[in-house]
mmCIF file of C-alpha atoms in Angstrom:
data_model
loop_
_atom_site.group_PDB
_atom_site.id
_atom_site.type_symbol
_atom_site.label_atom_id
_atom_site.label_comp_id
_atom_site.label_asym_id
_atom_site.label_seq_id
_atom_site.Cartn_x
_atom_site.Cartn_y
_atom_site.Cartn_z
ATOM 1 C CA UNK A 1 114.805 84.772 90.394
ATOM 2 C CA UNK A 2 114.643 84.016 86.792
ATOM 3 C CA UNK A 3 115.349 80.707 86.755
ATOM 4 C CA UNK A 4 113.102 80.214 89.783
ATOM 5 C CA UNK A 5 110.190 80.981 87.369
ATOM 6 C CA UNK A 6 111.522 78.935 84.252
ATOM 7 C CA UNK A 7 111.880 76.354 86.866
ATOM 8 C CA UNK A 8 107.963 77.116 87.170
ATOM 9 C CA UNK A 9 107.210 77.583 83.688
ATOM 10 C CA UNK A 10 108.795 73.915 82.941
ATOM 11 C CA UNK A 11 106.574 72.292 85.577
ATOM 12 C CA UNK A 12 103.457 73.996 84.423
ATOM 13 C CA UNK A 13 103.604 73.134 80.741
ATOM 14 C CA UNK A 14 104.204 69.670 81.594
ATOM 15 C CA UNK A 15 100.765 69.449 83.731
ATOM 16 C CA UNK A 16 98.890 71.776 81.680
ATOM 17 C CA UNK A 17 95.756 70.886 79.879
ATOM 18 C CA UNK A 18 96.758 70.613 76.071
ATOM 19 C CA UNK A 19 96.056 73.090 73.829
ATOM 20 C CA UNK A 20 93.043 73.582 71.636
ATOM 21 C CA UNK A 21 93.425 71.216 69.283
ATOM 22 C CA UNK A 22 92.944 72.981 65.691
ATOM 23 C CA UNK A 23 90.535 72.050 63.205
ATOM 24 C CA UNK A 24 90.852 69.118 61.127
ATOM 25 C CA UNK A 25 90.199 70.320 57.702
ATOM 26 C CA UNK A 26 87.472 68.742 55.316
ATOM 27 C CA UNK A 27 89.029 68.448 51.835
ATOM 28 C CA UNK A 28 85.751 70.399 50.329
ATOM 29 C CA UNK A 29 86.150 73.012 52.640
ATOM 30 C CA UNK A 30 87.867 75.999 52.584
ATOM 31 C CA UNK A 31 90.432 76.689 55.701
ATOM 32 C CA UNK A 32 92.005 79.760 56.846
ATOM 33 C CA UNK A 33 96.314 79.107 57.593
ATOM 34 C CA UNK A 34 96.944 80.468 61.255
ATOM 35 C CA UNK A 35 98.777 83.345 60.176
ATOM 36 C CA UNK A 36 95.844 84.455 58.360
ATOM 37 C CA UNK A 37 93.119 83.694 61.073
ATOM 38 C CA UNK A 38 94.880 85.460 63.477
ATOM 39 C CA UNK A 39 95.470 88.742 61.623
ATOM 40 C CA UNK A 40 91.955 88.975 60.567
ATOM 41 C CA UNK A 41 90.642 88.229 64.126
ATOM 42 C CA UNK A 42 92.965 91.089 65.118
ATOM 43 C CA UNK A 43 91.467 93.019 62.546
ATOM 44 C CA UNK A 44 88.621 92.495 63.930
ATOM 45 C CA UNK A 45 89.189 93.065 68.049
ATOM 46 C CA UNK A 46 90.741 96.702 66.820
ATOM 47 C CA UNK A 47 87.725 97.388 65.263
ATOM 48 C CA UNK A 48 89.021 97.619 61.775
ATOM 49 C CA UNK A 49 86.725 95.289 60.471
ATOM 50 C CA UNK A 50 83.006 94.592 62.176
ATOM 51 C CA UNK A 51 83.537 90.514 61.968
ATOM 52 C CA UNK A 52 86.175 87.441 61.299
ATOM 53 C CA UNK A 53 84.073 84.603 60.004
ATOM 54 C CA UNK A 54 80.926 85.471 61.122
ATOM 55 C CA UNK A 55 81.695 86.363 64.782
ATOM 56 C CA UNK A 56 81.599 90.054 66.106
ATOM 57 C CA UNK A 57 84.468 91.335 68.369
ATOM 58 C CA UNK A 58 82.142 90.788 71.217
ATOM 59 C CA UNK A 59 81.860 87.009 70.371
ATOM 60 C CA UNK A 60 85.472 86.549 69.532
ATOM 61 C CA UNK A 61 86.518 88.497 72.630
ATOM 62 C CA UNK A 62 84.739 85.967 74.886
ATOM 63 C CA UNK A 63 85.880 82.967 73.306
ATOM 64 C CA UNK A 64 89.052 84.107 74.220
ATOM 65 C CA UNK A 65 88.675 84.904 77.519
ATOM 66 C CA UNK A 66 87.492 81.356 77.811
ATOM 67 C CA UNK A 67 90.478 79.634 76.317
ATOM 68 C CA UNK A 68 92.421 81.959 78.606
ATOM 69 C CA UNK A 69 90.005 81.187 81.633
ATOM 70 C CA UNK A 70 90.773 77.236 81.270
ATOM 71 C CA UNK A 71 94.551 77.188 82.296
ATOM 72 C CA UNK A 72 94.522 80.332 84.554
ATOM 73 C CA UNK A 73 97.984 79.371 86.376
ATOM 74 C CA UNK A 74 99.340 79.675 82.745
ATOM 75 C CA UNK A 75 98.161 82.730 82.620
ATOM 76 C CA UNK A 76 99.139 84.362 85.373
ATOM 77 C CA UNK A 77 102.460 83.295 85.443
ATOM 78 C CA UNK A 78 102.722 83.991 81.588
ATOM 79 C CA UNK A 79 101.994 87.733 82.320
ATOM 80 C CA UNK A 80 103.915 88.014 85.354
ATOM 81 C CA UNK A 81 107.295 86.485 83.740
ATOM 82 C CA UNK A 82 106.572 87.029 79.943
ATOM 83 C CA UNK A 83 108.670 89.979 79.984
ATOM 84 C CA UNK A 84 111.503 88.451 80.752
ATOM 85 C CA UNK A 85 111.442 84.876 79.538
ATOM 86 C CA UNK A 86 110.720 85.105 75.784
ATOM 87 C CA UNK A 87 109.973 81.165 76.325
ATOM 88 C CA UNK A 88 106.798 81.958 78.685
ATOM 89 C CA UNK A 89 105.222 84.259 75.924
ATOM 90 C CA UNK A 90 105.230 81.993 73.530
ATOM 91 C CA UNK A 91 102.907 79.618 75.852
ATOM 92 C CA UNK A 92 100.470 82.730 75.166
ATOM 93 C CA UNK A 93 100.808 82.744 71.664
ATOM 94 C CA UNK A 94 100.351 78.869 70.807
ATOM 95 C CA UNK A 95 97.717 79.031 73.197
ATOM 96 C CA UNK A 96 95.474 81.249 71.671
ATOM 97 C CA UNK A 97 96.933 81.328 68.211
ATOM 98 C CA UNK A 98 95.947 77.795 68.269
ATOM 99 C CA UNK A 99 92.090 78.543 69.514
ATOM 100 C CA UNK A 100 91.961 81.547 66.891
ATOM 101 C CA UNK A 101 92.767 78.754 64.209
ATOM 102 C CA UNK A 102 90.221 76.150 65.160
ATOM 103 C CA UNK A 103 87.532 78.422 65.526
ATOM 104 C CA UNK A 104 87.961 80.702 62.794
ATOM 105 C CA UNK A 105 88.320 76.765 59.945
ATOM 106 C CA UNK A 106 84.841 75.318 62.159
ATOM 107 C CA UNK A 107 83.477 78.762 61.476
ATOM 108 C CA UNK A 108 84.088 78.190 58.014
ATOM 109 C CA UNK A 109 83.089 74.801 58.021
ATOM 110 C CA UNK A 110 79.730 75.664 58.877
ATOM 111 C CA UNK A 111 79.359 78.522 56.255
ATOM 112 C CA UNK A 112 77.710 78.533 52.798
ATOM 113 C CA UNK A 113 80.657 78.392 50.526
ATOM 114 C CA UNK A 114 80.193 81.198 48.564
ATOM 115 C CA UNK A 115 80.324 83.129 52.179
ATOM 116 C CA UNK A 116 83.234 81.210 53.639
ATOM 117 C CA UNK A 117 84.805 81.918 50.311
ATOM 118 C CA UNK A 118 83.845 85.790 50.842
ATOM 119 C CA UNK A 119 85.519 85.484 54.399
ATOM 120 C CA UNK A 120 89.204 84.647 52.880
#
């Protein structure tokens, strides 16, 4: 059965929509390296910290959903066989890892500097 669903997980990534494409920096503004974005928006869905550049947990909890709501089949075959192909989680991860990385640098983007300084 497991190689029924990498068998599965092959064909979907090759007819899934690409990924979220991250920001492409502006040399005079500050950016955020993935790593980074993600454990402050993390921070931030656990409540440990009431915003990641300038967007509550509410806000960053929908844009997720909607980056997770455009390539549903990924999804739901990510959850169902993540446990047990290490390859299907890390669909997941680039998925929204990338998203969490172009939102959090446009964020920034579109800050004051001395906030989007105050952000990182």
């Amino acid at each position: 059965m497991g190689a029924y669903h990498a068998q599965l997980m092959d064909d979907l990534l090759r007819v899934a929509p690409p990924y979220s494409l991250p920001h492409e920096p502006d040399e005079d503004v500050p950016t955020v390296p993935r790593v980074k974005a993600i454990a402050m928006v993390t921070a931030c869905l656990m409540h440990e910290e009431p915003t990641a550049f300038g967007l509550t947990t509410a806000e960053w909890t929908e844009h997720l959903w909607n980056e997770l709501a455009d390539n549903q089949g990924g999804v739901l075959l990510t959850l169902l066989v993540g446990a047990t192909i290490p390859s299907v989680g890390a669909f997941l991860d680039k998925l929204l890892g990338d998203s969490i990385e172009g939102l959090a640098n446009r964020q920034l983007a579109e800050m004051d500097p001395d906030e989007a300084e105050a952000c990182l």
